[in-house]
Amino acid sequence: RSRMAVPDSYFGSWTSDGHEKFDEYLAQKDIPWLIRKAILIAGHSVTIANLGNGRYRAEHAMMSRSAKYEFSLNEEFEITGMDGIQHKITVTMEGSSLVEWHTLLDKPNQPVDKQVYSVEGGKLVQTLGDGNLSCKRFFKKKN
């Protein structure tokens, strides 16, 4: 049987390069106005690496916060997110898209967040949605 793998086009470092409806999405998550503005102004970088043997590392950094985690596809794990909250995450592939399913452990009744990453026109596109509202964030390759 063939093992799913993260496509090579995802690997490298990416930096924020615009968004659509991200402020509205954050507002729906009850993020205070001032923090939303800081998030929108701050640069966000994403680095995705292939560690070999079906293992990967993702690192997100924004302002003074970061979250780094290693994963295999379809394997559930827990991390402390950049929001300081424990997340239960499963990473899957849907076609050529990398999908992260996030459950906030202190808000188990909140809808599961689906974060879809795709590479389109040389940019990394992150689509966020919880079934109510979706938004997009765009990242350009750093290196």
Short mmCIF file of N, CA and C in Angstrom, two decimals:
data_model
loop_
_atom_site.label_atom_id
_atom_site.label_comp_id
_atom_site.label_asym_id
_atom_site.label_seq_id
_atom_site.Cartn_x
_atom_site.Cartn_y
_atom_site.Cartn_z
N ARG A 1 0.85 -1.19 0.00
CA ARG A 1 0.00 0.00 0.00
C ARG A 1 0.88 1.23 0.00
N SER A 2 0.45 2.27 -0.67
CA SER A 2 1.28 3.48 -0.76
C SER A 2 1.02 4.35 0.46
N ARG A 3 2.08 4.90 0.99
CA ARG A 3 1.96 5.79 2.14
C ARG A 3 1.74 7.21 1.63
N MET A 4 0.80 7.89 2.24
CA MET A 4 0.60 9.30 1.93
C MET A 4 1.82 10.06 2.45
N ALA A 5 2.18 11.10 1.74
CA ALA A 5 3.31 11.91 2.16
C ALA A 5 2.98 13.38 1.90
N VAL A 6 3.63 14.25 2.64
CA VAL A 6 3.47 15.68 2.43
C VAL A 6 4.29 16.04 1.18
N PRO A 7 3.69 16.70 0.19
CA PRO A 7 4.42 17.06 -1.04
C PRO A 7 5.61 18.01 -0.74
N ASP A 8 6.66 17.85 -1.53
CA ASP A 8 7.88 18.66 -1.35
C ASP A 8 7.61 20.17 -1.44
N SER A 9 6.57 20.56 -2.17
CA SER A 9 6.30 21.99 -2.36
C SER A 9 6.00 22.72 -1.04
N TYR A 10 5.67 21.99 0.02
CA TYR A 10 5.37 22.61 1.32
C TYR A 10 6.62 22.95 2.11
N PHE A 11 7.73 22.28 1.83
CA PHE A 11 8.91 22.40 2.68
C PHE A 11 9.63 23.71 2.48
N GLY A 12 10.08 24.29 3.59
CA GLY A 12 10.80 25.56 3.57
C GLY A 12 10.18 26.52 4.57
N SER A 13 10.61 27.77 4.48
CA SER A 13 10.11 28.82 5.38
C SER A 13 9.25 29.79 4.60
N TRP A 14 8.15 30.18 5.20
CA TRP A 14 7.14 31.03 4.58
C TRP A 14 6.86 32.20 5.52
N THR A 15 6.56 33.36 4.96
CA THR A 15 6.23 34.54 5.77
C THR A 15 4.93 35.17 5.28
N SER A 16 4.16 35.74 6.22
CA SER A 16 2.83 36.23 5.87
C SER A 16 2.86 37.26 4.75
N ASP A 17 1.83 37.17 3.90
CA ASP A 17 1.74 38.01 2.70
C ASP A 17 0.28 38.28 2.37
N GLY A 18 -0.50 38.70 3.39
CA GLY A 18 -1.88 39.08 3.14
C GLY A 18 -2.90 38.09 3.68
N HIS A 19 -4.16 38.52 3.69
CA HIS A 19 -5.24 37.67 4.21
C HIS A 19 -6.58 38.15 3.69
N GLU A 20 -7.58 37.27 3.82
CA GLU A 20 -8.98 37.58 3.48
C GLU A 20 -9.85 37.15 4.65
N LYS A 21 -10.62 38.08 5.23
CA LYS A 21 -11.59 37.81 6.30
C LYS A 21 -10.94 37.26 7.59
N PHE A 22 -9.63 37.46 7.77
CA PHE A 22 -8.97 36.93 8.97
C PHE A 22 -9.42 37.69 10.21
N ASP A 23 -9.58 39.01 10.12
CA ASP A 23 -10.03 39.80 11.26
C ASP A 23 -11.42 39.34 11.72
N GLU A 24 -12.33 39.13 10.76
CA GLU A 24 -13.68 38.66 11.08
C GLU A 24 -13.64 37.29 11.76
N TYR A 25 -12.75 36.44 11.28
CA TYR A 25 -12.60 35.10 11.86
C TYR A 25 -12.13 35.21 13.31
N LEU A 26 -11.11 36.06 13.56
CA LEU A 26 -10.61 36.23 14.93
C LEU A 26 -11.68 36.82 15.84
N ALA A 27 -12.46 37.77 15.32
CA ALA A 27 -13.53 38.39 16.11
C ALA A 27 -14.55 37.34 16.54
N GLN A 28 -14.87 36.43 15.62
CA GLN A 28 -15.83 35.36 15.94
C GLN A 28 -15.29 34.46 17.04
N LYS A 29 -13.95 34.37 17.15
CA LYS A 29 -13.31 33.54 18.18
C LYS A 29 -13.18 34.30 19.51
N ASP A 30 -13.83 35.46 19.60
CA ASP A 30 -13.79 36.30 20.81
C ASP A 30 -12.39 36.80 21.15
N ILE A 31 -11.57 37.02 20.13
CA ILE A 31 -10.25 37.62 20.34
C ILE A 31 -10.47 39.13 20.48
N PRO A 32 -10.00 39.76 21.57
CA PRO A 32 -10.21 41.20 21.75
C PRO A 32 -9.62 42.02 20.59
N TRP A 33 -10.25 43.19 20.34
CA TRP A 33 -9.89 44.05 19.22
C TRP A 33 -8.39 44.36 19.18
N LEU A 34 -7.82 44.78 20.31
CA LEU A 34 -6.41 45.17 20.33
C LEU A 34 -5.49 44.00 19.95
N ILE A 35 -5.81 42.83 20.47
CA ILE A 35 -5.00 41.63 20.15
C ILE A 35 -5.17 41.28 18.68
N ARG A 36 -6.40 41.41 18.15
CA ARG A 36 -6.62 41.14 16.71
C ARG A 36 -5.76 42.07 15.86
N LYS A 37 -5.73 43.35 16.22
CA LYS A 37 -4.94 44.32 15.44
C LYS A 37 -3.46 43.96 15.49
N ALA A 38 -2.98 43.58 16.66
CA ALA A 38 -1.56 43.19 16.80
C ALA A 38 -1.26 41.97 15.94
N ILE A 39 -2.18 40.99 15.95
CA ILE A 39 -1.99 39.77 15.15
C ILE A 39 -1.94 40.12 13.66
N LEU A 40 -2.83 41.03 13.23
CA LEU A 40 -2.90 41.39 11.81
C LEU A 40 -1.65 42.14 11.36
N ILE A 41 -1.07 42.94 12.25
CA ILE A 41 0.13 43.72 11.91
C ILE A 41 1.39 42.85 11.98
N ALA A 42 1.44 41.98 12.96
CA ALA A 42 2.64 41.17 13.20
C ALA A 42 2.88 40.21 12.03
N GLY A 43 4.11 39.98 11.71
CA GLY A 43 4.42 38.96 10.70
C GLY A 43 4.28 37.58 11.32
N HIS A 44 3.82 36.65 10.54
CA HIS A 44 3.69 35.26 10.99
C HIS A 44 4.54 34.43 10.03
N SER A 45 5.40 33.60 10.59
CA SER A 45 6.19 32.73 9.73
C SER A 45 5.83 31.27 10.01
N VAL A 46 5.91 30.48 8.96
CA VAL A 46 5.64 29.04 9.04
C VAL A 46 6.82 28.34 8.40
N THR A 47 7.36 27.34 9.09
CA THR A 47 8.44 26.53 8.52
C THR A 47 8.00 25.08 8.60
N ILE A 48 8.10 24.39 7.47
CA ILE A 48 7.70 22.97 7.41
C ILE A 48 8.91 22.18 6.90
N ALA A 49 9.27 21.14 7.63
CA ALA A 49 10.45 20.34 7.27
C ALA A 49 10.10 18.86 7.22
N ASN A 50 10.77 18.16 6.33
CA ASN A 50 10.65 16.71 6.22
C ASN A 50 11.79 16.10 7.03
N LEU A 51 11.45 15.35 8.09
CA LEU A 51 12.47 14.74 8.94
C LEU A 51 12.83 13.34 8.46
N GLY A 52 12.10 12.83 7.45
CA GLY A 52 12.36 11.47 6.96
C GLY A 52 11.53 10.44 7.71
N ASN A 53 11.41 9.26 7.15
CA ASN A 53 10.65 8.16 7.75
C ASN A 53 9.22 8.55 8.11
N GLY A 54 8.59 9.39 7.28
CA GLY A 54 7.20 9.76 7.51
C GLY A 54 6.98 10.73 8.66
N ARG A 55 8.06 11.38 9.13
CA ARG A 55 7.95 12.37 10.22
C ARG A 55 8.21 13.76 9.66
N TYR A 56 7.49 14.73 10.19
CA TYR A 56 7.59 16.12 9.74
C TYR A 56 7.66 17.04 10.94
N ARG A 57 8.15 18.26 10.71
CA ARG A 57 8.16 19.28 11.77
C ARG A 57 7.54 20.54 11.21
N ALA A 58 6.66 21.15 11.99
CA ALA A 58 6.08 22.44 11.62
C ALA A 58 6.41 23.42 12.74
N GLU A 59 6.74 24.63 12.36
CA GLU A 59 7.02 25.67 13.34
C GLU A 59 6.30 26.94 12.91
N HIS A 60 5.53 27.50 13.84
CA HIS A 60 4.82 28.76 13.62
C HIS A 60 5.42 29.78 14.58
N ALA A 61 5.68 31.00 14.09
CA ALA A 61 6.21 32.05 14.96
C ALA A 61 5.53 33.36 14.63
N MET A 62 5.13 34.08 15.68
CA MET A 62 4.49 35.39 15.52
C MET A 62 4.77 36.18 16.79
N MET A 63 5.22 37.41 16.62
CA MET A 63 5.59 38.25 17.75
C MET A 63 6.56 37.44 18.61
N SER A 64 6.32 37.37 19.91
CA SER A 64 7.26 36.63 20.76
C SER A 64 6.81 35.19 21.00
N ARG A 65 5.78 34.76 20.29
CA ARG A 65 5.23 33.43 20.52
C ARG A 65 5.60 32.48 19.38
N SER A 66 5.73 31.22 19.74
CA SER A 66 5.96 30.22 18.70
C SER A 66 5.38 28.88 19.15
N ALA A 67 5.15 28.04 18.18
CA ALA A 67 4.70 26.67 18.44
C ALA A 67 5.44 25.78 17.46
N LYS A 68 6.10 24.76 18.00
CA LYS A 68 6.85 23.83 17.15
C LYS A 68 6.37 22.43 17.49
N TYR A 69 6.12 21.63 16.46
CA TYR A 69 5.67 20.27 16.72
C TYR A 69 6.12 19.33 15.61
N GLU A 70 6.34 18.09 15.99
CA GLU A 70 6.66 17.03 15.04
C GLU A 70 5.44 16.15 14.92
N PHE A 71 5.23 15.61 13.72
CA PHE A 71 4.03 14.80 13.50
C PHE A 71 4.26 13.79 12.40
N SER A 72 3.42 12.77 12.41
CA SER A 72 3.23 11.85 11.29
C SER A 72 1.79 12.01 10.87
N LEU A 73 1.50 11.78 9.60
CA LEU A 73 0.13 11.91 9.12
C LEU A 73 -0.80 10.94 9.86
N ASN A 74 -2.02 11.39 10.13
CA ASN A 74 -3.07 10.59 10.76
C ASN A 74 -2.76 10.16 12.18
N GLU A 75 -1.86 10.87 12.86
CA GLU A 75 -1.48 10.54 14.23
C GLU A 75 -1.89 11.71 15.12
N GLU A 76 -2.66 11.43 16.16
CA GLU A 76 -3.11 12.48 17.07
C GLU A 76 -2.02 12.82 18.08
N PHE A 77 -1.87 14.12 18.37
CA PHE A 77 -0.89 14.55 19.38
C PHE A 77 -1.39 15.83 20.03
N GLU A 78 -0.75 16.20 21.15
CA GLU A 78 -1.14 17.42 21.86
C GLU A 78 0.04 18.37 21.94
N ILE A 79 -0.25 19.67 21.79
CA ILE A 79 0.77 20.70 21.96
C ILE A 79 0.14 21.90 22.66
N THR A 80 0.98 22.77 23.19
CA THR A 80 0.52 24.07 23.65
C THR A 80 0.66 25.01 22.46
N GLY A 81 -0.46 25.58 22.04
CA GLY A 81 -0.45 26.46 20.87
C GLY A 81 0.10 27.83 21.20
N MET A 82 0.23 28.68 20.17
CA MET A 82 0.70 30.04 20.37
C MET A 82 -0.25 30.83 21.25
N ASP A 83 -1.50 30.35 21.37
CA ASP A 83 -2.49 31.00 22.22
C ASP A 83 -2.35 30.58 23.68
N GLY A 84 -1.37 29.71 23.98
CA GLY A 84 -1.15 29.26 25.35
C GLY A 84 -2.11 28.16 25.78
N ILE A 85 -2.93 27.69 24.85
CA ILE A 85 -3.95 26.67 25.14
C ILE A 85 -3.49 25.31 24.61
N GLN A 86 -3.86 24.24 25.33
CA GLN A 86 -3.55 22.89 24.86
C GLN A 86 -4.45 22.55 23.67
N HIS A 87 -3.81 22.13 22.57
CA HIS A 87 -4.53 21.71 21.37
C HIS A 87 -4.30 20.22 21.18
N LYS A 88 -5.37 19.51 20.77
CA LYS A 88 -5.23 18.14 20.30
C LYS A 88 -5.30 18.26 18.78
N ILE A 89 -4.29 17.77 18.07
CA ILE A 89 -4.18 17.97 16.63
C ILE A 89 -4.01 16.63 15.92
N THR A 90 -4.66 16.51 14.77
CA THR A 90 -4.40 15.41 13.85
C THR A 90 -4.13 16.05 12.49
N VAL A 91 -3.05 15.63 11.82
CA VAL A 91 -2.70 16.17 10.50
C VAL A 91 -2.98 15.07 9.47
N THR A 92 -3.71 15.45 8.42
CA THR A 92 -4.06 14.50 7.36
C THR A 92 -3.77 15.13 6.00
N MET A 93 -3.83 14.34 4.96
CA MET A 93 -3.77 14.85 3.60
C MET A 93 -5.14 14.65 2.98
N GLU A 94 -5.66 15.70 2.32
CA GLU A 94 -6.88 15.59 1.51
C GLU A 94 -6.48 16.01 0.12
N GLY A 95 -6.29 15.04 -0.76
CA GLY A 95 -5.74 15.34 -2.09
C GLY A 95 -4.34 15.88 -1.90
N SER A 96 -4.05 17.07 -2.45
CA SER A 96 -2.72 17.66 -2.29
C SER A 96 -2.70 18.69 -1.16
N SER A 97 -3.79 18.76 -0.37
CA SER A 97 -3.86 19.71 0.73
C SER A 97 -3.48 19.06 2.05
N LEU A 98 -2.73 19.79 2.86
CA LEU A 98 -2.34 19.38 4.20
C LEU A 98 -3.41 19.93 5.14
N VAL A 99 -4.02 19.07 5.95
CA VAL A 99 -5.13 19.49 6.81
C VAL A 99 -4.79 19.23 8.27
N GLU A 100 -4.95 20.26 9.11
CA GLU A 100 -4.79 20.12 10.56
C GLU A 100 -6.16 20.26 11.20
N TRP A 101 -6.51 19.30 12.05
CA TRP A 101 -7.76 19.32 12.81
C TRP A 101 -7.38 19.67 14.24
N HIS A 102 -7.87 20.82 14.75
CA HIS A 102 -7.53 21.28 16.10
C HIS A 102 -8.74 21.22 17.03
N THR A 103 -8.58 20.55 18.17
CA THR A 103 -9.56 20.59 19.25
C THR A 103 -8.89 21.30 20.41
N LEU A 104 -9.56 22.33 20.95
CA LEU A 104 -9.02 23.03 22.11
C LEU A 104 -9.47 22.26 23.35
N LEU A 105 -8.48 21.76 24.13
CA LEU A 105 -8.81 20.87 25.23
C LEU A 105 -9.58 21.57 26.35
N ASP A 106 -9.40 22.90 26.50
CA ASP A 106 -10.17 23.59 27.55
C ASP A 106 -11.51 24.09 27.03
N LYS A 107 -11.79 23.86 25.73
CA LYS A 107 -13.09 24.26 25.15
C LYS A 107 -13.61 23.10 24.30
N PRO A 108 -13.86 21.94 24.94
CA PRO A 108 -14.24 20.75 24.16
C PRO A 108 -15.56 20.89 23.41
N ASN A 109 -16.41 21.86 23.80
CA ASN A 109 -17.69 22.03 23.11
C ASN A 109 -17.59 22.98 21.93
N GLN A 110 -16.43 23.64 21.78
CA GLN A 110 -16.23 24.53 20.64
C GLN A 110 -16.02 23.67 19.39
N PRO A 111 -16.51 24.13 18.23
CA PRO A 111 -16.32 23.32 17.02
C PRO A 111 -14.82 23.06 16.76
N VAL A 112 -14.53 21.89 16.19
CA VAL A 112 -13.16 21.56 15.82
C VAL A 112 -12.73 22.50 14.71
N ASP A 113 -11.55 23.11 14.86
CA ASP A 113 -11.01 23.99 13.83
C ASP A 113 -10.36 23.16 12.75
N LYS A 114 -10.66 23.47 11.50
CA LYS A 114 -10.02 22.81 10.37
C LYS A 114 -9.13 23.84 9.70
N GLN A 115 -7.84 23.54 9.65
CA GLN A 115 -6.87 24.42 8.99
C GLN A 115 -6.33 23.68 7.77
N VAL A 116 -6.62 24.23 6.59
CA VAL A 116 -6.21 23.58 5.35
C VAL A 116 -5.08 24.39 4.73
N TYR A 117 -3.99 23.73 4.41
CA TYR A 117 -2.85 24.37 3.74
C TYR A 117 -2.77 23.83 2.33
N SER A 118 -2.57 24.74 1.39
CA SER A 118 -2.34 24.33 0.00
C SER A 118 -1.26 25.24 -0.57
N VAL A 119 -0.60 24.77 -1.61
CA VAL A 119 0.39 25.59 -2.30
C VAL A 119 -0.23 25.96 -3.63
N GLU A 120 -0.45 27.27 -3.83
CA GLU A 120 -1.10 27.76 -5.04
C GLU A 120 -0.29 28.92 -5.61
N GLY A 121 0.15 28.79 -6.85
CA GLY A 121 0.91 29.86 -7.49
C GLY A 121 2.16 30.25 -6.73
N GLY A 122 2.81 29.25 -6.13
CA GLY A 122 4.05 29.52 -5.40
C GLY A 122 3.84 30.07 -4.00
N LYS A 123 2.59 30.22 -3.56
CA LYS A 123 2.31 30.70 -2.21
C LYS A 123 1.69 29.59 -1.38
N LEU A 124 1.97 29.65 -0.07
CA LEU A 124 1.31 28.76 0.87
C LEU A 124 0.02 29.46 1.28
N VAL A 125 -1.11 28.79 1.12
CA VAL A 125 -2.41 29.36 1.46
C VAL A 125 -2.98 28.56 2.64
N GLN A 126 -3.30 29.27 3.73
CA GLN A 126 -3.91 28.65 4.89
C GLN A 126 -5.38 29.06 4.92
N THR A 127 -6.29 28.08 4.87
CA THR A 127 -7.71 28.36 4.98
C THR A 127 -8.16 27.86 6.35
N LEU A 128 -8.73 28.77 7.14
CA LEU A 128 -9.18 28.45 8.48
C LEU A 128 -10.69 28.44 8.50
N GLY A 129 -11.27 27.48 9.21
CA GLY A 129 -12.72 27.46 9.32
C GLY A 129 -13.17 26.53 10.42
N ASP A 130 -14.30 26.88 11.04
CA ASP A 130 -14.87 26.02 12.08
C ASP A 130 -16.31 25.67 11.74
N GLY A 131 -16.68 25.81 10.47
CA GLY A 131 -18.03 25.50 10.04
C GLY A 131 -18.92 26.74 10.00
N ASN A 132 -18.53 27.82 10.69
CA ASN A 132 -19.33 29.04 10.71
C ASN A 132 -18.79 30.08 9.74
N LEU A 133 -17.50 30.32 9.80
CA LEU A 133 -16.86 31.35 8.99
C LEU A 133 -15.50 30.83 8.57
N SER A 134 -15.10 31.14 7.35
CA SER A 134 -13.76 30.74 6.94
C SER A 134 -13.00 31.97 6.47
N CYS A 135 -11.69 31.88 6.54
CA CYS A 135 -10.83 32.96 6.09
C CYS A 135 -9.59 32.35 5.46
N LYS A 136 -8.82 33.19 4.78
CA LYS A 136 -7.59 32.73 4.15
C LYS A 136 -6.43 33.61 4.57
N ARG A 137 -5.27 32.98 4.72
CA ARG A 137 -4.02 33.70 4.97
C ARG A 137 -3.04 33.23 3.91
N PHE A 138 -2.24 34.17 3.42
CA PHE A 138 -1.29 33.87 2.35
C PHE A 138 0.13 34.06 2.86
N PHE A 139 1.02 33.15 2.44
CA PHE A 139 2.43 33.21 2.85
C PHE A 139 3.31 33.08 1.61
N LYS A 140 4.38 33.88 1.55
CA LYS A 140 5.32 33.76 0.44
C LYS A 140 6.59 33.08 0.95
N LYS A 141 7.27 32.40 0.06
CA LYS A 141 8.48 31.64 0.39
C LYS A 141 9.58 32.59 0.83
N LYS A 142 10.25 32.26 1.93
CA LYS A 142 11.32 33.11 2.46
C LYS A 142 12.66 32.78 1.81
N ASN A 143 12.90 31.50 1.52
CA ASN A 143 14.24 31.13 1.06
C ASN A 143 14.19 30.44 -0.29
#
